[in-house]
PDB file of C-alpha atoms in Angstrom:
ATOM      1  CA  UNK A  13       0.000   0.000   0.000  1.00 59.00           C
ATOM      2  CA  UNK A  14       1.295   3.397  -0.907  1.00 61.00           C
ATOM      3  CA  UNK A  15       1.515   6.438   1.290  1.00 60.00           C
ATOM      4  CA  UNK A  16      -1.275   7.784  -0.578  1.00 59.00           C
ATOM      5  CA  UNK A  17      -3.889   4.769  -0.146  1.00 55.00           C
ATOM      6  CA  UNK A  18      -2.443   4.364   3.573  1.00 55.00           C
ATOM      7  CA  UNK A  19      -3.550   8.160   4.204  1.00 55.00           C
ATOM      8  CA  UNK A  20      -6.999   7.907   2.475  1.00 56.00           C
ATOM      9  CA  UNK A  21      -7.351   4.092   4.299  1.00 50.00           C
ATOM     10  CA  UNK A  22      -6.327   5.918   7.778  1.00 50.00           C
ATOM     11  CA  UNK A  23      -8.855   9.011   6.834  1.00 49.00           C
ATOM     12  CA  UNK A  24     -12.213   6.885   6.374  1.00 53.00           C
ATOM     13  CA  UNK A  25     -10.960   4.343   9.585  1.00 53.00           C
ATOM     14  CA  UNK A  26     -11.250   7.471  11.333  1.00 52.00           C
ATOM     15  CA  UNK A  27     -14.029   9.171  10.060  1.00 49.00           C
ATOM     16  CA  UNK A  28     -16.186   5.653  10.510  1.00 52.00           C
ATOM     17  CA  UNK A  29     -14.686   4.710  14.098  1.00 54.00           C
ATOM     18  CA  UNK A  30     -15.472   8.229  15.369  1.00 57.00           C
ATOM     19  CA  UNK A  31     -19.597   7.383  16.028  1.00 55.00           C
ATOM     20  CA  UNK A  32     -18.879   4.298  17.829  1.00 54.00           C
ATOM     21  CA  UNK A  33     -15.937   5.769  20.250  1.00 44.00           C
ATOM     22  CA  UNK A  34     -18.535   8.822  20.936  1.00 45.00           C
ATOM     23  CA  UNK A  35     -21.104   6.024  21.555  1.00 48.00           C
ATOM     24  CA  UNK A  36     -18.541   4.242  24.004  1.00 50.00           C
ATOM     25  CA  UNK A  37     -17.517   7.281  25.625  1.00 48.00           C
ATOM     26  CA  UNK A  38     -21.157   8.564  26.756  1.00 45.00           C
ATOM     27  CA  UNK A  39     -21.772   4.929  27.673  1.00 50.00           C
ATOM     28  CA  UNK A  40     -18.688   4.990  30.153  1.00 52.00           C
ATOM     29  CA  UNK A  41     -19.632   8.559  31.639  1.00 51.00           C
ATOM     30  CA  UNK A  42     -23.545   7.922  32.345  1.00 51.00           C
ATOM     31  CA  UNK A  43     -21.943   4.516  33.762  1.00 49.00           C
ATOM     32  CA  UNK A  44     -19.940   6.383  36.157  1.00 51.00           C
ATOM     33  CA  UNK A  45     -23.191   8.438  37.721  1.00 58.00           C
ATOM     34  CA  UNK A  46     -24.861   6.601  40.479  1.00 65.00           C
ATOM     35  CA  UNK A  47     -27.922   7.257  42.187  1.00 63.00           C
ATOM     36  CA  UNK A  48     -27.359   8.500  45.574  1.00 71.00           C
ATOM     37  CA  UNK A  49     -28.666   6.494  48.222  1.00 75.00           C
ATOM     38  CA  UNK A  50     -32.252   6.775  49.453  1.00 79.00           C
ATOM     39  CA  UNK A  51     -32.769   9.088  52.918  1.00 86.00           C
ATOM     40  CA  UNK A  52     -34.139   6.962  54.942  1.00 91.00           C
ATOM     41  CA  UNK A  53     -35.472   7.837  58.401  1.00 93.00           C
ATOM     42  CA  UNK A  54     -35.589   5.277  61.831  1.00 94.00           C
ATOM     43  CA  UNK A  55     -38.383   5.686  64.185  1.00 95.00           C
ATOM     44  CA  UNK A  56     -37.621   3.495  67.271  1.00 94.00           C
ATOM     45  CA  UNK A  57     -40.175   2.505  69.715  1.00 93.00           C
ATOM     46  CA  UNK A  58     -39.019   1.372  72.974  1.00 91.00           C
ATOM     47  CA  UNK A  59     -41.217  -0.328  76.056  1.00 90.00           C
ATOM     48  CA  UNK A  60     -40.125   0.969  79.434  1.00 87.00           C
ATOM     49  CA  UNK A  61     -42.753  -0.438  81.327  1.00 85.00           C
ATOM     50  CA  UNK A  62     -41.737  -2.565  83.889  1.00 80.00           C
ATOM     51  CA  UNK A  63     -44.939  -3.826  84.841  1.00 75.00           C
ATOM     52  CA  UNK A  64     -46.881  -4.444  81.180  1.00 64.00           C
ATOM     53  CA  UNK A  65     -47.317  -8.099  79.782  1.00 74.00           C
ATOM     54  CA  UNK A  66     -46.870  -7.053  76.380  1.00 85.00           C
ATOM     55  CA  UNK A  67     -47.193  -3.262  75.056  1.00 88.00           C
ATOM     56  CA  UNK A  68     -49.707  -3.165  71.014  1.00 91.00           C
ATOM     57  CA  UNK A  69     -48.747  -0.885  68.811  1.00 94.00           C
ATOM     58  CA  UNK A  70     -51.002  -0.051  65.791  1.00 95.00           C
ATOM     59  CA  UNK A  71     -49.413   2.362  63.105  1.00 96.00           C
ATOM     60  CA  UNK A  72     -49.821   3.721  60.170  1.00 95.00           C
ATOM     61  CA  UNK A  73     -47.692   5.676  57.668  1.00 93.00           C
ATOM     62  CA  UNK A  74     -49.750   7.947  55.161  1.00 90.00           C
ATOM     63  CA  UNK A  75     -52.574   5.673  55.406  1.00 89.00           C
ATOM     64  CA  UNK A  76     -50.406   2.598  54.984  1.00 92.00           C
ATOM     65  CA  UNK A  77     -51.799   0.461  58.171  1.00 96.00           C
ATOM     66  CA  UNK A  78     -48.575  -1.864  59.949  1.00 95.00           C
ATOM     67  CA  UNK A  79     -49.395  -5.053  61.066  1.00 96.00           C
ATOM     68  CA  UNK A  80     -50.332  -4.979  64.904  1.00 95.00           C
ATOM     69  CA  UNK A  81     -46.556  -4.864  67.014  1.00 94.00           C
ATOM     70  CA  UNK A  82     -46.063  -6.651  70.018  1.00 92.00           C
ATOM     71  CA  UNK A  83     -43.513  -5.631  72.469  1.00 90.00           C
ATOM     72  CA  UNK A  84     -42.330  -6.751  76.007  1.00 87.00           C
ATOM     73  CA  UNK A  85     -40.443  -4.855  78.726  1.00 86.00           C
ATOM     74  CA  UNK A  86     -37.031  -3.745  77.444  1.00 87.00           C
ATOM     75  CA  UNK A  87     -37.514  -4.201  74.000  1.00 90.00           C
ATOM     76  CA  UNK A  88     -38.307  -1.951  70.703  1.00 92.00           C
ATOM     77  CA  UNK A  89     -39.676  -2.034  67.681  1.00 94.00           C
ATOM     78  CA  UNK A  90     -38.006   0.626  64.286  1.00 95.00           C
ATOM     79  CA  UNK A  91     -39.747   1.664  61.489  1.00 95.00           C
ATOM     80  CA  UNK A  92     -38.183   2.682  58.491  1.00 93.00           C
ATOM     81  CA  UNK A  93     -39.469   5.610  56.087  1.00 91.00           C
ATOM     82  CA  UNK A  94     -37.635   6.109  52.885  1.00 89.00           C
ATOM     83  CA  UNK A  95     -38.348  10.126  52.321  1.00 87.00           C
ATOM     84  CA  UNK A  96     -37.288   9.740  48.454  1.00 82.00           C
ATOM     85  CA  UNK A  97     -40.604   7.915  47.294  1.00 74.00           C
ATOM     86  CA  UNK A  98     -42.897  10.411  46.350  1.00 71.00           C
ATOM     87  CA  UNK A  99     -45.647  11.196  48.197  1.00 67.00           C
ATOM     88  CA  UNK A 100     -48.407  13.662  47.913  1.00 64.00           C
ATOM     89  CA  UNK A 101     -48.395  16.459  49.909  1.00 67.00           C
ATOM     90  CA  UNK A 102     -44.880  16.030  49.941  1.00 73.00           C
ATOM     91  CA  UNK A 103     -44.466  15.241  53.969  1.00 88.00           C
ATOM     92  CA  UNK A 104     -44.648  11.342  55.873  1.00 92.00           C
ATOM     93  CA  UNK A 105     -45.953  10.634  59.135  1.00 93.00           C
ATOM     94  CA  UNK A 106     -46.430   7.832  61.260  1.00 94.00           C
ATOM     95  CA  UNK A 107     -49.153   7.604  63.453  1.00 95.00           C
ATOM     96  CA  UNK A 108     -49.200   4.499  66.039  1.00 95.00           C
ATOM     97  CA  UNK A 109     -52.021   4.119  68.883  1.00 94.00           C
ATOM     98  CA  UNK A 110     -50.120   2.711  71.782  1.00 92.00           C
ATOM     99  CA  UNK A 111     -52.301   0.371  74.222  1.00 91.00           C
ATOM    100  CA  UNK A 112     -50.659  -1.987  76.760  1.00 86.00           C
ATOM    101  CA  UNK A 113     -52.514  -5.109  78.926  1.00 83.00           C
ATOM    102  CA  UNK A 114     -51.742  -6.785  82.376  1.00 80.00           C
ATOM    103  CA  UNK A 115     -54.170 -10.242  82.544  1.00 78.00           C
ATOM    104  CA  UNK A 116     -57.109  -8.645  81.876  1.00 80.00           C
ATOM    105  CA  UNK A 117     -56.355  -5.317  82.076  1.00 82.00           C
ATOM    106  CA  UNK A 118     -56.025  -3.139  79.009  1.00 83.00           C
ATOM    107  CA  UNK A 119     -54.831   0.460  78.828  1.00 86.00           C
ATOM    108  CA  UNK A 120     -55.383   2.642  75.847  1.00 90.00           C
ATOM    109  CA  UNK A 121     -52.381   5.738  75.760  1.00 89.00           C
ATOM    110  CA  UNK A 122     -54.655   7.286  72.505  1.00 91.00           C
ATOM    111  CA  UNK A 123     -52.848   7.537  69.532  1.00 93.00           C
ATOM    112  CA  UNK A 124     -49.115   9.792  68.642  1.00 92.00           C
ATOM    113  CA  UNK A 125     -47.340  11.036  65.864  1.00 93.00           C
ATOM    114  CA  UNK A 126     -44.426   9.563  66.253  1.00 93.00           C
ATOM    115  CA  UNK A 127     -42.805  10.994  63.160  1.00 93.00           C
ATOM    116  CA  UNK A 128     -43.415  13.567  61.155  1.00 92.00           C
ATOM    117  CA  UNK A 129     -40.837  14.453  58.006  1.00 91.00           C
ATOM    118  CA  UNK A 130     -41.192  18.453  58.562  1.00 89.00           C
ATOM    119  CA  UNK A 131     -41.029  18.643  61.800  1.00 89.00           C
ATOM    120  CA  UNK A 132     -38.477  16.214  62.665  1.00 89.00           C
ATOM    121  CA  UNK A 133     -35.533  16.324  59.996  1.00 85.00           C
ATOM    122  CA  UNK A 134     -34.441  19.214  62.008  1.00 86.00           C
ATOM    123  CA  UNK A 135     -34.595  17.368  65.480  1.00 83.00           C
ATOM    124  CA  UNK A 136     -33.837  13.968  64.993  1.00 86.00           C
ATOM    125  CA  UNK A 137     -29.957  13.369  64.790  1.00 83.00           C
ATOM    126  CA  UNK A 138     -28.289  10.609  62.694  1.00 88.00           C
ATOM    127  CA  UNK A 139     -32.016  10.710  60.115  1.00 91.00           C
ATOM    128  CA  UNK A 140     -32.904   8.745  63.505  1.00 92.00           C
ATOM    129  CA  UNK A 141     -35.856   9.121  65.582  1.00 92.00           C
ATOM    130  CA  UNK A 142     -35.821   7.599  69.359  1.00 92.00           C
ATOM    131  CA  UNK A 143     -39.610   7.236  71.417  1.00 91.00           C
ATOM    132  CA  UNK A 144     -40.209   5.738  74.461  1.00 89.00           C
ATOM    133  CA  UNK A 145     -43.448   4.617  76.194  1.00 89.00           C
ATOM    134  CA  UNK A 146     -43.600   4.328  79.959  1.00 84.00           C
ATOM    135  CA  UNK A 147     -45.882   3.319  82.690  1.00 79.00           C
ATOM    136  CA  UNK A 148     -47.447   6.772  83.002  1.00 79.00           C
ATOM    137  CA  UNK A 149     -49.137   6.013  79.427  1.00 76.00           C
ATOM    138  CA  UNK A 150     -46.734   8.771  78.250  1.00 76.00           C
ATOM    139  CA  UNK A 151     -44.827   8.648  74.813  1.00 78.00           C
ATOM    140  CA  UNK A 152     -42.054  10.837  75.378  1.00 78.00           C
ATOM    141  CA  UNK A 153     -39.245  11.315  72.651  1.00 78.00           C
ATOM    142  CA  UNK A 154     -35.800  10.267  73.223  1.00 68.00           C
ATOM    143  CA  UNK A 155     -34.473  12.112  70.151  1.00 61.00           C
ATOM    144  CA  UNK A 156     -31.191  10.638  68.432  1.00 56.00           C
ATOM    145  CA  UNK A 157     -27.952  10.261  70.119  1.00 55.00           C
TER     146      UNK A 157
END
């Protein structure tokens, strides 16, 4: 091959490799953007009540009703709330009515917001949110360490 034909031979290589090494350099660069990770919130629910057989919780997050939660004397029970999802209105909160029963004795506490995504992004630390419930029927909040 002369120099000529090698020039015109290297000229139309280029000219038809250029697309496909655009193509693979936009594939690399959108490969190298990842979705952050989702903000996702803890609510903890702990049972301080020394004296309570087992403590119900019944909540609900934007009308999304949990599963009744049992809970005994030292233990807790977290939700997790992934802020990202859309949601209309644009805010989350969970709602939980908190009863506890001895034998036969029930006690209803009423129902709390235990988290609310306005109010408590700026007083939860750590995206975590601590509550506890104790024998005076009184959910008070433990905030984040």
């Amino acid at each position: 091959m002369n120099k000529k034909n090698q020039k015109e031979h290297m000229a139309s290589s280029i000219v038809l490799n250029t697309p496909i090494l655009v193509l693979f350099f936009l594939f690399i660069t959108s490969c190298s953007f990842v979705a952050p990770a989702p903000e996702t919130w803890t609510i903890k629910i702990y049972d301080t009540i020394p004296f309570a057989n087992k403590l119900i919780l019944g909540c609900n997050l934007n009308g999304f009703q949990y599963p009744p939660r049992n809970l005994e004397e030292g233990t807790d029970e977290s939700f997790t709330v992934d802020v990202d999802l859309q949601k209309p209105g644009g805010n989350y909160v969970l709602t939980c009515t908190v009863q506890y029963t001895t034998g036969a004795t029930a006690r209803n506490f009423g129902s709390h917001v235990l988290f609310d995504y306005q109010k408590d992004k700026s007083r939860c630390r750590n995206k975590v949110c601590k509550w506890e419930v104790n024998e005076d029927g009184v959910v008070t909040c433990c905030l984040a360490e």
